[in-house]
mmCIF file with all atom_site columns, C-alpha atoms and ligand atoms in Angstrom:
data_model
loop_
_atom_site.group_PDB
_atom_site.id
_atom_site.type_symbol
_atom_site.label_atom_id
_atom_site.label_alt_id
_atom_site.label_comp_id
_atom_site.label_asym_id
_atom_site.label_entity_id
_atom_site.label_seq_id
_atom_site.pdbx_PDB_ins_code
_atom_site.Cartn_x
_atom_site.Cartn_y
_atom_site.Cartn_z
_atom_site.occupancy
_atom_site.B_iso_or_equiv
_atom_site.pdbx_formal_charge
_atom_site.auth_seq_id
_atom_site.auth_comp_id
_atom_site.auth_asym_id
_atom_site.auth_atom_id
_atom_site.pdbx_PDB_model_num
ATOM   1   C CA  . MET A 1 1   ? 12.259 0.221   28.509 1.00 0.00 ? 1   MET A CA  1
ATOM   2   C CA  . SER A 1 2   ? 10.706 -3.184  28.162 1.00 0.00 ? 2   SER A CA  1
ATOM   3   C CA  . VAL A 1 3   ? 9.870  -3.971  24.580 1.00 0.00 ? 3   VAL A CA  1
ATOM   4   C CA  . ALA A 1 4   ? 8.565  -6.985  22.715 1.00 0.00 ? 4   ALA A CA  1
ATOM   5   C CA  . ILE A 1 5   ? 8.213  -7.668  19.015 1.00 0.00 ? 5   ILE A CA  1
ATOM   6   C CA  . ARG A 1 6   ? 5.131  -9.479  17.726 1.00 0.00 ? 6   ARG A CA  1
ATOM   7   C CA  . PRO A 1 7   ? 3.110  -9.956  14.544 1.00 0.00 ? 7   PRO A CA  1
ATOM   8   C CA  . ALA A 1 8   ? 0.871  -6.982  13.732 1.00 0.00 ? 8   ALA A CA  1
ATOM   9   C CA  . SER A 1 9   ? -2.870 -7.292  13.283 1.00 0.00 ? 9   SER A CA  1
ATOM   10  C CA  . SER A 1 10  ? -5.617 -5.009  11.987 1.00 0.00 ? 10  SER A CA  1
ATOM   11  C CA  . GLU A 1 11  ? -6.127 -3.866  15.587 1.00 0.00 ? 11  GLU A CA  1
ATOM   12  C CA  . ASP A 1 12  ? -2.721 -2.174  15.392 1.00 0.00 ? 12  ASP A CA  1
ATOM   13  C CA  . LEU A 1 13  ? -3.816 0.006   12.447 1.00 0.00 ? 13  LEU A CA  1
ATOM   14  C CA  . ALA A 1 14  ? -4.406 3.213   14.432 1.00 0.00 ? 14  ALA A CA  1
ATOM   15  C CA  . GLY A 1 15  ? -1.145 2.910   16.339 1.00 0.00 ? 15  GLY A CA  1
ATOM   16  C CA  . ILE A 1 16  ? 0.868  2.232   13.197 1.00 0.00 ? 16  ILE A CA  1
ATOM   17  C CA  . LEU A 1 17  ? -0.790 5.096   11.317 1.00 0.00 ? 17  LEU A CA  1
ATOM   18  C CA  . GLY A 1 18  ? 0.014  7.520   14.117 1.00 0.00 ? 18  GLY A CA  1
ATOM   19  C CA  . LEU A 1 19  ? 3.702  6.707   13.790 1.00 0.00 ? 19  LEU A CA  1
ATOM   20  C CA  . GLU A 1 20  ? 3.583  6.536   9.986  1.00 0.00 ? 20  GLU A CA  1
ATOM   21  C CA  . GLU A 1 21  ? 2.203  10.061  9.697  1.00 0.00 ? 21  GLU A CA  1
ATOM   22  C CA  . SER A 1 22  ? 4.550  11.600  12.259 1.00 0.00 ? 22  SER A CA  1
ATOM   23  C CA  . ILE A 1 23  ? 7.691  9.895   10.946 1.00 0.00 ? 23  ILE A CA  1
ATOM   24  C CA  . PHE A 1 24  ? 7.190  9.845   7.169  1.00 0.00 ? 24  PHE A CA  1
ATOM   25  C CA  . VAL A 1 25  ? 5.121  13.054  6.761  1.00 0.00 ? 25  VAL A CA  1
ATOM   26  C CA  . ASN A 1 26  ? 5.001  13.583  2.962  1.00 0.00 ? 26  ASN A CA  1
ATOM   27  C CA  . ASP A 1 27  ? 5.731  9.916   2.235  1.00 0.00 ? 27  ASP A CA  1
ATOM   28  C CA  . ALA A 1 28  ? 3.191  8.503   4.700  1.00 0.00 ? 28  ALA A CA  1
ATOM   29  C CA  . TRP A 1 29  ? 0.839  5.801   3.529  1.00 0.00 ? 29  TRP A CA  1
ATOM   30  C CA  . SER A 1 30  ? -2.865 6.522   3.690  1.00 0.00 ? 30  SER A CA  1
ATOM   31  C CA  . PRO A 1 31  ? -5.148 4.707   6.139  1.00 0.00 ? 31  PRO A CA  1
ATOM   32  C CA  . ALA A 1 32  ? -6.639 2.737   3.230  1.00 0.00 ? 32  ALA A CA  1
ATOM   33  C CA  . GLN A 1 33  ? -3.205 1.672   1.997  1.00 0.00 ? 33  GLN A CA  1
ATOM   34  C CA  . MET A 1 34  ? -2.074 0.596   5.439  1.00 0.00 ? 34  MET A CA  1
ATOM   35  C CA  . ARG A 1 35  ? -5.318 -1.256  6.121  1.00 0.00 ? 35  ARG A CA  1
ATOM   36  C CA  . ALA A 1 36  ? -4.846 -3.176  2.873  1.00 0.00 ? 36  ALA A CA  1
ATOM   37  C CA  . GLU A 1 37  ? -1.247 -3.945  3.807  1.00 0.00 ? 37  GLU A CA  1
ATOM   38  C CA  . LEU A 1 38  ? -2.183 -5.375  7.190  1.00 0.00 ? 38  LEU A CA  1
ATOM   39  C CA  . GLY A 1 39  ? -4.966 -7.463  5.639  1.00 0.00 ? 39  GLY A CA  1
ATOM   40  C CA  . SER A 1 40  ? -3.034 -8.825  2.685  1.00 0.00 ? 40  SER A CA  1
ATOM   41  C CA  . PRO A 1 41  ? -2.225 -12.550 2.565  1.00 0.00 ? 41  PRO A CA  1
ATOM   42  C CA  . HIS A 1 42  ? 1.068  -11.635 0.880  1.00 0.00 ? 42  HIS A CA  1
ATOM   43  C CA  . THR A 1 43  ? 2.496  -9.423  3.621  1.00 0.00 ? 43  THR A CA  1
ATOM   44  C CA  . SER A 1 44  ? 3.971  -9.925  7.069  1.00 0.00 ? 44  SER A CA  1
ATOM   45  C CA  . TYR A 1 45  ? 3.954  -6.990  9.491  1.00 0.00 ? 45  TYR A CA  1
ATOM   46  C CA  . VAL A 1 46  ? 5.411  -6.776  12.967 1.00 0.00 ? 46  VAL A CA  1
ATOM   47  C CA  . VAL A 1 47  ? 5.130  -4.190  15.725 1.00 0.00 ? 47  VAL A CA  1
ATOM   48  C CA  . VAL A 1 48  ? 7.493  -3.402  18.588 1.00 0.00 ? 48  VAL A CA  1
ATOM   49  C CA  . VAL A 1 49  ? 5.488  -2.692  21.725 1.00 0.00 ? 49  VAL A CA  1
ATOM   50  C CA  . ASP A 1 50  ? 6.840  -0.906  24.790 1.00 0.00 ? 50  ASP A CA  1
ATOM   51  C CA  . ASP A 1 51  ? 5.043  -1.600  28.057 1.00 0.00 ? 51  ASP A CA  1
ATOM   52  C CA  . VAL A 1 52  ? 4.629  2.143   28.698 1.00 0.00 ? 52  VAL A CA  1
ATOM   53  C CA  . GLU A 1 53  ? 4.616  3.857   25.297 1.00 0.00 ? 53  GLU A CA  1
ATOM   54  C CA  . GLY A 1 54  ? 2.707  1.261   23.278 1.00 0.00 ? 54  GLY A CA  1
ATOM   55  C CA  . ILE A 1 55  ? 3.760  0.754   19.659 1.00 0.00 ? 55  ILE A CA  1
ATOM   56  C CA  . VAL A 1 56  ? 7.222  2.246   19.150 1.00 0.00 ? 56  VAL A CA  1
ATOM   57  C CA  . GLY A 1 57  ? 8.188  0.554   15.899 1.00 0.00 ? 57  GLY A CA  1
ATOM   58  C CA  . TYR A 1 58  ? 6.803  -1.439  13.025 1.00 0.00 ? 58  TYR A CA  1
ATOM   59  C CA  . GLY A 1 59  ? 7.727  -2.880  9.693  1.00 0.00 ? 59  GLY A CA  1
ATOM   60  C CA  . GLY A 1 60  ? 6.332  -4.959  6.895  1.00 0.00 ? 60  GLY A CA  1
ATOM   61  C CA  . VAL A 1 61  ? 7.440  -7.141  4.019  1.00 0.00 ? 61  VAL A CA  1
ATOM   62  C CA  . GLN A 1 62  ? 5.562  -8.267  0.931  1.00 0.00 ? 62  GLN A CA  1
ATOM   63  C CA  . ALA A 1 63  ? 6.526  -11.844 0.230  1.00 0.00 ? 63  ALA A CA  1
ATOM   64  C CA  . PRO A 1 64  ? 4.084  -13.774 -1.967 1.00 0.00 ? 64  PRO A CA  1
ATOM   65  C CA  . SER A 1 65  ? 4.683  -17.480 -1.481 1.00 0.00 ? 65  SER A CA  1
ATOM   66  C CA  . ALA A 1 66  ? 5.159  -18.226 -5.197 1.00 0.00 ? 66  ALA A CA  1
ATOM   67  C CA  . SER A 1 67  ? 7.551  -15.350 -5.851 1.00 0.00 ? 67  SER A CA  1
ATOM   68  C CA  . PRO A 1 68  ? 11.347 -15.426 -5.567 1.00 0.00 ? 68  PRO A CA  1
ATOM   69  C CA  . ASP A 1 69  ? 11.290 -11.692 -4.840 1.00 0.00 ? 69  ASP A CA  1
ATOM   70  C CA  . ALA A 1 70  ? 10.220 -10.083 -1.582 1.00 0.00 ? 70  ALA A CA  1
ATOM   71  C CA  . ASP A 1 71  ? 9.981  -6.353  -0.868 1.00 0.00 ? 71  ASP A CA  1
ATOM   72  C CA  . ILE A 1 72  ? 10.430 -4.491  2.386  1.00 0.00 ? 72  ILE A CA  1
ATOM   73  C CA  . GLN A 1 73  ? 7.380  -2.236  2.451  1.00 0.00 ? 73  GLN A CA  1
ATOM   74  C CA  . THR A 1 74  ? 8.161  0.000   5.403  1.00 0.00 ? 74  THR A CA  1
ATOM   75  C CA  . ILE A 1 75  ? 10.073 0.183   8.666  1.00 0.00 ? 75  ILE A CA  1
ATOM   76  C CA  . ALA A 1 76  ? 10.146 2.821   11.372 1.00 0.00 ? 76  ALA A CA  1
ATOM   77  C CA  . VAL A 1 77  ? 11.149 3.279   14.994 1.00 0.00 ? 77  VAL A CA  1
ATOM   78  C CA  . VAL A 1 78  ? 10.117 6.306   17.072 1.00 0.00 ? 78  VAL A CA  1
ATOM   79  C CA  . PRO A 1 79  ? 13.039 8.719   17.596 1.00 0.00 ? 79  PRO A CA  1
ATOM   80  C CA  . SER A 1 80  ? 13.372 8.140   21.343 1.00 0.00 ? 80  SER A CA  1
ATOM   81  C CA  . PHE A 1 81  ? 13.846 4.383   20.812 1.00 0.00 ? 81  PHE A CA  1
ATOM   82  C CA  . ARG A 1 82  ? 16.403 4.530   17.981 1.00 0.00 ? 82  ARG A CA  1
ATOM   83  C CA  . ARG A 1 83  ? 19.958 3.161   18.094 1.00 0.00 ? 83  ARG A CA  1
ATOM   84  C CA  . ALA A 1 84  ? 18.887 0.427   20.500 1.00 0.00 ? 84  ALA A CA  1
ATOM   85  C CA  . GLY A 1 85  ? 18.750 -2.411  17.984 1.00 0.00 ? 85  GLY A CA  1
ATOM   86  C CA  . LEU A 1 86  ? 15.025 -2.296  17.272 1.00 0.00 ? 86  LEU A CA  1
ATOM   87  C CA  . GLY A 1 87  ? 15.388 -1.482  13.581 1.00 0.00 ? 87  GLY A CA  1
ATOM   88  C CA  . ARG A 1 88  ? 17.753 -4.392  13.180 1.00 0.00 ? 88  ARG A CA  1
ATOM   89  C CA  . ALA A 1 89  ? 15.338 -6.690  15.063 1.00 0.00 ? 89  ALA A CA  1
ATOM   90  C CA  . ILE A 1 90  ? 12.398 -5.637  12.885 1.00 0.00 ? 90  ILE A CA  1
ATOM   91  C CA  . MET A 1 91  ? 14.420 -6.205  9.725  1.00 0.00 ? 91  MET A CA  1
ATOM   92  C CA  . ALA A 1 92  ? 15.483 -9.641  10.972 1.00 0.00 ? 92  ALA A CA  1
ATOM   93  C CA  . GLU A 1 93  ? 11.817 -10.578 11.431 1.00 0.00 ? 93  GLU A CA  1
ATOM   94  C CA  . LEU A 1 94  ? 10.883 -9.335  7.951  1.00 0.00 ? 94  LEU A CA  1
ATOM   95  C CA  . ILE A 1 95  ? 13.823 -11.022 6.261  1.00 0.00 ? 95  ILE A CA  1
ATOM   96  C CA  . GLY A 1 96  ? 13.040 -14.213 8.149  1.00 0.00 ? 96  GLY A CA  1
ATOM   97  C CA  . ALA A 1 97  ? 9.419  -14.074 6.995  1.00 0.00 ? 97  ALA A CA  1
ATOM   98  C CA  . ALA A 1 98  ? 10.553 -13.716 3.384  1.00 0.00 ? 98  ALA A CA  1
ATOM   99  C CA  . TRP A 1 99  ? 12.937 -16.619 3.792  1.00 0.00 ? 99  TRP A CA  1
ATOM   100 C CA  . GLU A 1 100 ? 10.236 -18.845 5.277  1.00 0.00 ? 100 GLU A CA  1
ATOM   101 C CA  . VAL A 1 101 ? 7.959  -18.468 2.239  1.00 0.00 ? 101 VAL A CA  1
ATOM   102 C CA  . GLY A 1 102 ? 10.796 -19.323 -0.112 1.00 0.00 ? 102 GLY A CA  1
ATOM   103 C CA  . ALA A 1 103 ? 11.965 -15.937 -1.338 1.00 0.00 ? 103 ALA A CA  1
ATOM   104 C CA  . GLU A 1 104 ? 15.419 -15.902 -2.921 1.00 0.00 ? 104 GLU A CA  1
ATOM   105 C CA  . ARG A 1 105 ? 16.061 -12.181 -2.505 1.00 0.00 ? 105 ARG A CA  1
ATOM   106 C CA  . VAL A 1 106 ? 14.671 -9.120  -0.772 1.00 0.00 ? 106 VAL A CA  1
ATOM   107 C CA  . PHE A 1 107 ? 14.413 -5.659  -2.333 1.00 0.00 ? 107 PHE A CA  1
ATOM   108 C CA  . LEU A 1 108 ? 13.770 -2.271  -0.797 1.00 0.00 ? 108 LEU A CA  1
ATOM   109 C CA  . GLU A 1 109 ? 13.732 1.377   -1.743 1.00 0.00 ? 109 GLU A CA  1
ATOM   110 C CA  . VAL A 1 110 ? 15.216 4.053   0.477  1.00 0.00 ? 110 VAL A CA  1
ATOM   111 C CA  . ARG A 1 111 ? 15.423 7.797   0.101  1.00 0.00 ? 111 ARG A CA  1
ATOM   112 C CA  . ALA A 1 112 ? 18.811 8.949   -1.134 1.00 0.00 ? 112 ALA A CA  1
ATOM   113 C CA  . ASP A 1 113 ? 18.838 11.492  1.704  1.00 0.00 ? 113 ASP A CA  1
ATOM   114 C CA  . ASN A 1 114 ? 18.370 8.849   4.435  1.00 0.00 ? 114 ASN A CA  1
ATOM   115 C CA  . PRO A 1 115 ? 21.872 7.743   5.479  1.00 0.00 ? 115 PRO A CA  1
ATOM   116 C CA  . ALA A 1 116 ? 20.662 6.161   8.755  1.00 0.00 ? 116 ALA A CA  1
ATOM   117 C CA  . ALA A 1 117 ? 18.386 3.670   7.012  1.00 0.00 ? 117 ALA A CA  1
ATOM   118 C CA  . GLN A 1 118 ? 20.981 3.011   4.299  1.00 0.00 ? 118 GLN A CA  1
ATOM   119 C CA  . ALA A 1 119 ? 23.574 2.255   6.982  1.00 0.00 ? 119 ALA A CA  1
ATOM   120 C CA  . LEU A 1 120 ? 21.197 -0.237  8.589  1.00 0.00 ? 120 LEU A CA  1
ATOM   121 C CA  . TYR A 1 121 ? 20.540 -1.988  5.295  1.00 0.00 ? 121 TYR A CA  1
ATOM   122 C CA  . VAL A 1 122 ? 24.223 -2.150  4.317  1.00 0.00 ? 122 VAL A CA  1
ATOM   123 C CA  . ASP A 1 123 ? 24.976 -3.554  7.757  1.00 0.00 ? 123 ASP A CA  1
ATOM   124 C CA  . LEU A 1 124 ? 22.445 -6.323  7.067  1.00 0.00 ? 124 LEU A CA  1
ATOM   125 C CA  . GLY A 1 125 ? 24.034 -7.200  3.733  1.00 0.00 ? 125 GLY A CA  1
ATOM   126 C CA  . PHE A 1 126 ? 21.907 -5.218  1.282  1.00 0.00 ? 126 PHE A CA  1
ATOM   127 C CA  . GLU A 1 127 ? 23.651 -3.862  -1.792 1.00 0.00 ? 127 GLU A CA  1
ATOM   128 C CA  . GLU A 1 128 ? 22.695 -0.919  -3.957 1.00 0.00 ? 128 GLU A CA  1
ATOM   129 C CA  . VAL A 1 129 ? 21.417 -2.104  -7.338 1.00 0.00 ? 129 VAL A CA  1
ATOM   130 C CA  . GLY A 1 130 ? 19.938 1.054   -8.843 1.00 0.00 ? 130 GLY A CA  1
ATOM   131 C CA  . VAL A 1 131 ? 18.471 4.504   -8.467 1.00 0.00 ? 131 VAL A CA  1
ATOM   132 C CA  . ARG A 1 132 ? 14.964 5.721   -9.298 1.00 0.00 ? 132 ARG A CA  1
ATOM   133 C CA  . PRO A 1 133 ? 15.312 9.447   -9.991 1.00 0.00 ? 133 PRO A CA  1
ATOM   134 C CA  . HIS A 1 134 ? 12.697 11.782  -8.492 1.00 0.00 ? 134 HIS A CA  1
ATOM   135 C CA  . TYR A 1 135 ? 10.880 8.794   -6.971 1.00 0.00 ? 135 TYR A CA  1
ATOM   136 C CA  . TYR A 1 136 ? 9.740  10.540  -3.792 1.00 0.00 ? 136 TYR A CA  1
ATOM   137 C CA  . GLN A 1 137 ? 7.324  13.377  -4.443 1.00 0.00 ? 137 GLN A CA  1
ATOM   138 C CA  . PRO A 1 138 ? 6.613  16.141  -3.612 1.00 0.00 ? 138 PRO A CA  1
ATOM   139 C CA  . ASP A 1 139 ? 10.102 16.234  -2.051 1.00 0.00 ? 139 ASP A CA  1
ATOM   140 C CA  . ASP A 1 140 ? 11.720 15.314  -5.399 1.00 0.00 ? 140 ASP A CA  1
ATOM   141 C CA  . VAL A 1 141 ? 14.209 12.905  -3.839 1.00 0.00 ? 141 VAL A CA  1
ATOM   142 C CA  . ASP A 1 142 ? 15.728 9.893   -5.595 1.00 0.00 ? 142 ASP A CA  1
ATOM   143 C CA  . ALA A 1 143 ? 15.111 6.339   -4.400 1.00 0.00 ? 143 ALA A CA  1
ATOM   144 C CA  . VAL A 1 144 ? 18.063 4.015   -3.933 1.00 0.00 ? 144 VAL A CA  1
ATOM   145 C CA  . VAL A 1 145 ? 17.073 0.431   -4.756 1.00 0.00 ? 145 VAL A CA  1
ATOM   146 C CA  . MET A 1 146 ? 18.814 -2.179  -2.609 1.00 0.00 ? 146 MET A CA  1
ATOM   147 C CA  . ARG A 1 147 ? 18.830 -5.977  -2.701 1.00 0.00 ? 147 ARG A CA  1
ATOM   148 C CA  . LEU A 1 148 ? 19.707 -8.779  -0.311 1.00 0.00 ? 148 LEU A CA  1
ATOM   149 C CA  . GLU A 1 149 ? 20.388 -12.152 -1.929 1.00 0.00 ? 149 GLU A CA  1
ATOM   150 C CA  . PHE A 1 150 ? 19.858 -15.350 0.030  1.00 0.00 ? 150 PHE A CA  1
ATOM   151 C CA  . HIS A 1 151 ? 22.834 -17.507 -0.914 1.00 0.00 ? 151 HIS A CA  1
ATOM   152 C CA  . GLY A 1 152 ? 23.515 -21.112 -0.053 1.00 0.00 ? 152 GLY A CA  1
ATOM   153 C CA  . GLY A 1 153 ? 20.187 -22.856 -0.530 1.00 0.00 ? 153 GLY A CA  1
ATOM   154 C CA  . ALA A 1 154 ? 17.329 -23.661 1.798  1.00 0.00 ? 154 ALA A CA  1
ATOM   155 C CA  . SER A 1 155 ? 19.454 -25.102 4.590  1.00 0.00 ? 155 SER A CA  1
ATOM   156 C CA  . ALA A 1 156 ? 21.535 -21.974 4.950  1.00 0.00 ? 156 ALA A CA  1
ATOM   157 C CA  . GLY A 1 157 ? 18.839 -19.640 6.251  1.00 0.00 ? 157 GLY A CA  1
ATOM   158 C CA  . PRO A 1 158 ? 19.160 -15.892 5.856  1.00 0.00 ? 158 PRO A CA  1
ATOM   159 C CA  . GLY A 1 159 ? 22.785 -15.948 6.897  1.00 0.00 ? 159 GLY A CA  1
ATOM   160 C CA  . PRO A 1 160 ? 24.203 -13.977 9.798  1.00 0.00 ? 160 PRO A CA  1
ATOM   161 C CA  . ILE A 1 161 ? 21.039 -12.004 10.553 1.00 0.00 ? 161 ILE A CA  1
ATOM   162 C CA  . GLY A 1 162 ? 19.582 -13.164 13.838 1.00 0.00 ? 162 GLY A CA  1
ATOM   163 C CA  . ALA A 1 163 ? 16.181 -12.263 15.233 1.00 0.00 ? 163 ALA A CA  1
ATOM   164 C CA  . SER A 1 164 ? 17.781 -10.525 18.180 1.00 0.00 ? 164 SER A CA  1
ATOM   165 C CA  . SER A 1 165 ? 21.272 -9.746  16.956 1.00 0.00 ? 165 SER A CA  1
HETATM 166 C C1  . LIG B 2 .   ? 16.100 3.516   9.993  1.00 0.00 ? 1   LIG B C1  1
HETATM 167 C C2  . LIG B 2 .   ? 15.557 3.183   11.394 1.00 0.00 ? 1   LIG B C2  1
HETATM 168 C C3  . LIG B 2 .   ? 14.354 2.251   11.270 1.00 0.00 ? 1   LIG B C3  1
HETATM 169 C C4  . LIG B 2 .   ? 16.673 2.486   12.192 1.00 0.00 ? 1   LIG B C4  1
HETATM 170 O O1  . LIG B 2 .   ? 16.105 2.080   13.428 1.00 0.00 ? 1   LIG B O1  1
HETATM 171 P P1  . LIG B 2 .   ? 17.021 1.898   14.738 1.00 0.00 ? 1   LIG B P1  1
HETATM 172 O O2  . LIG B 2 .   ? 16.201 1.158   15.737 1.00 0.00 ? 1   LIG B O2  1
HETATM 173 O O3  . LIG B 2 .   ? 17.586 3.203   15.156 1.00 0.00 ? 1   LIG B O3  1
HETATM 174 O O4  . LIG B 2 .   ? 18.194 0.971   14.167 1.00 0.00 ? 1   LIG B O4  1
HETATM 175 P P2  . LIG B 2 .   ? 19.196 0.070   15.024 1.00 0.00 ? 1   LIG B P2  1
HETATM 176 O O5  . LIG B 2 .   ? 19.389 0.647   16.400 1.00 0.00 ? 1   LIG B O5  1
HETATM 177 O O6  . LIG B 2 .   ? 18.738 -1.347  14.951 1.00 0.00 ? 1   LIG B O6  1
HETATM 178 O O7  . LIG B 2 .   ? 20.546 0.248   14.191 1.00 0.00 ? 1   LIG B O7  1
HETATM 179 C C5  . LIG B 2 .   ? 21.161 -0.845  13.555 1.00 0.00 ? 1   LIG B C5  1
HETATM 180 C C6  . LIG B 2 .   ? 22.343 -0.336  12.753 1.00 0.00 ? 1   LIG B C6  1
HETATM 181 O O8  . LIG B 2 .   ? 21.886 0.537   11.693 1.00 0.00 ? 1   LIG B O8  1
HETATM 182 C C7  . LIG B 2 .   ? 22.845 1.589   11.499 1.00 0.00 ? 1   LIG B C7  1
HETATM 183 N N1  . LIG B 2 .   ? 22.239 2.864   11.878 1.00 0.00 ? 1   LIG B N1  1
HETATM 184 C C8  . LIG B 2 .   ? 21.013 3.056   12.401 1.00 0.00 ? 1   LIG B C8  1
HETATM 185 N N2  . LIG B 2 .   ? 20.789 4.376   12.593 1.00 0.00 ? 1   LIG B N2  1
HETATM 186 C C9  . LIG B 2 .   ? 21.907 5.022   12.178 1.00 0.00 ? 1   LIG B C9  1
HETATM 187 C C10 . LIG B 2 .   ? 22.285 6.387   12.127 1.00 0.00 ? 1   LIG B C10 1
HETATM 188 N N3  . LIG B 2 .   ? 21.472 7.371   12.540 1.00 0.00 ? 1   LIG B N3  1
HETATM 189 N N4  . LIG B 2 .   ? 23.507 6.694   11.628 1.00 0.00 ? 1   LIG B N4  1
HETATM 190 C C11 . LIG B 2 .   ? 24.340 5.735   11.208 1.00 0.00 ? 1   LIG B C11 1
HETATM 191 N N5  . LIG B 2 .   ? 24.043 4.412   11.245 1.00 0.00 ? 1   LIG B N5  1
HETATM 192 C C12 . LIG B 2 .   ? 22.826 4.066   11.713 1.00 0.00 ? 1   LIG B C12 1
HETATM 193 C C13 . LIG B 2 .   ? 24.007 1.263   12.418 1.00 0.00 ? 1   LIG B C13 1
HETATM 194 O O9  . LIG B 2 .   ? 24.881 0.384   11.711 1.00 0.00 ? 1   LIG B O9  1
HETATM 195 C C14 . LIG B 2 .   ? 23.309 0.510   13.533 1.00 0.00 ? 1   LIG B C14 1
HETATM 196 O O10 . LIG B 2 .   ? 24.167 -0.300  14.270 1.00 0.00 ? 1   LIG B O10 1
HETATM 197 P P3  . LIG B 2 .   ? 24.924 0.305   15.579 1.00 0.00 ? 1   LIG B P3  1
HETATM 198 O O11 . LIG B 2 .   ? 23.898 1.042   16.400 1.00 0.00 ? 1   LIG B O11 1
HETATM 199 O O12 . LIG B 2 .   ? 25.467 -0.915  16.248 1.00 0.00 ? 1   LIG B O12 1
HETATM 200 O O13 . LIG B 2 .   ? 25.968 1.237   15.042 1.00 0.00 ? 1   LIG B O13 1
HETATM 201 C C15 . LIG B 2 .   ? 15.185 4.489   12.160 1.00 0.00 ? 1   LIG B C15 1
HETATM 202 O O14 . LIG B 2 .   ? 16.252 5.406   12.069 1.00 0.00 ? 1   LIG B O14 1
HETATM 203 C C16 . LIG B 2 .   ? 13.923 5.169   11.643 1.00 0.00 ? 1   LIG B C16 1
HETATM 204 O O15 . LIG B 2 .   ? 12.805 4.803   12.016 1.00 0.00 ? 1   LIG B O15 1
HETATM 205 N N6  . LIG B 2 .   ? 14.084 6.164   10.756 1.00 0.00 ? 1   LIG B N6  1
HETATM 206 C C17 . LIG B 2 .   ? 12.908 6.902   10.251 1.00 0.00 ? 1   LIG B C17 1
HETATM 207 C C18 . LIG B 2 .   ? 12.076 6.041   9.316  1.00 0.00 ? 1   LIG B C18 1
HETATM 208 C C19 . LIG B 2 .   ? 12.910 5.548   8.158  1.00 0.00 ? 1   LIG B C19 1
HETATM 209 O O16 . LIG B 2 .   ? 13.768 6.247   7.627  1.00 0.00 ? 1   LIG B O16 1
HETATM 210 N N7  . LIG B 2 .   ? 12.620 4.307   7.726  1.00 0.00 ? 1   LIG B N7  1
HETATM 211 C C20 . LIG B 2 .   ? 13.295 3.694   6.604  1.00 0.00 ? 1   LIG B C20 1
HETATM 212 C C21 . LIG B 2 .   ? 12.564 3.978   5.338  1.00 0.00 ? 1   LIG B C21 1
HETATM 213 S S1  . LIG B 2 .   ? 13.373 3.221   3.941  1.00 0.00 ? 1   LIG B S1  1
#
């Protein structure tokens, strides 16, 4: 495979939605929600594009410039491209975008029954800070709330997370 990661635009909406609906099923965002996400001045989205398959991954972060808190909105990689470092690369881009606008910490919510995503987040330094019972409906699954703190001030950067680590 030959893949590249780049900022997403509104022209990527259909490709992202196709993956969103196949991967997240009951938790998928609607076309209107995703269109608003891609058009928001407070979000940064990226796509991973394979030269044969097209969009094979995407992710987004909400990071308003005046807020110390950023939120990972979504991340997904198609099954046939998993465990190749793409999820980590997407997260590095999103965390970097939050850092660049001055965020002090990044939050996310992950299904309690999603050990793969939780393992990725723990590996990147996120810590569990709470649980939202019955958050995901209609599946009735809890959400685990996780947080990554940027320590060390503006010169430190987001720590050991590299864009292509
Ligand atoms: C979560 C997801 C984005 C990870 O993408 P990925 O490209 O496979 O992740 P990476 O290859 O970058 O993995 C990085 C690290 O995460 C952890 N990890 C990822 N998948 C894992 C799995 N299935 N089991 C255990 N650990 C896993 C590992 O520590 C891995 O490092 P390693 O491969 O060196 O062991 C992908 O599984 C996915 O799209 N899942 C469906 C959508 C989803 O659940 N999104 C998250 C919503 S909160």
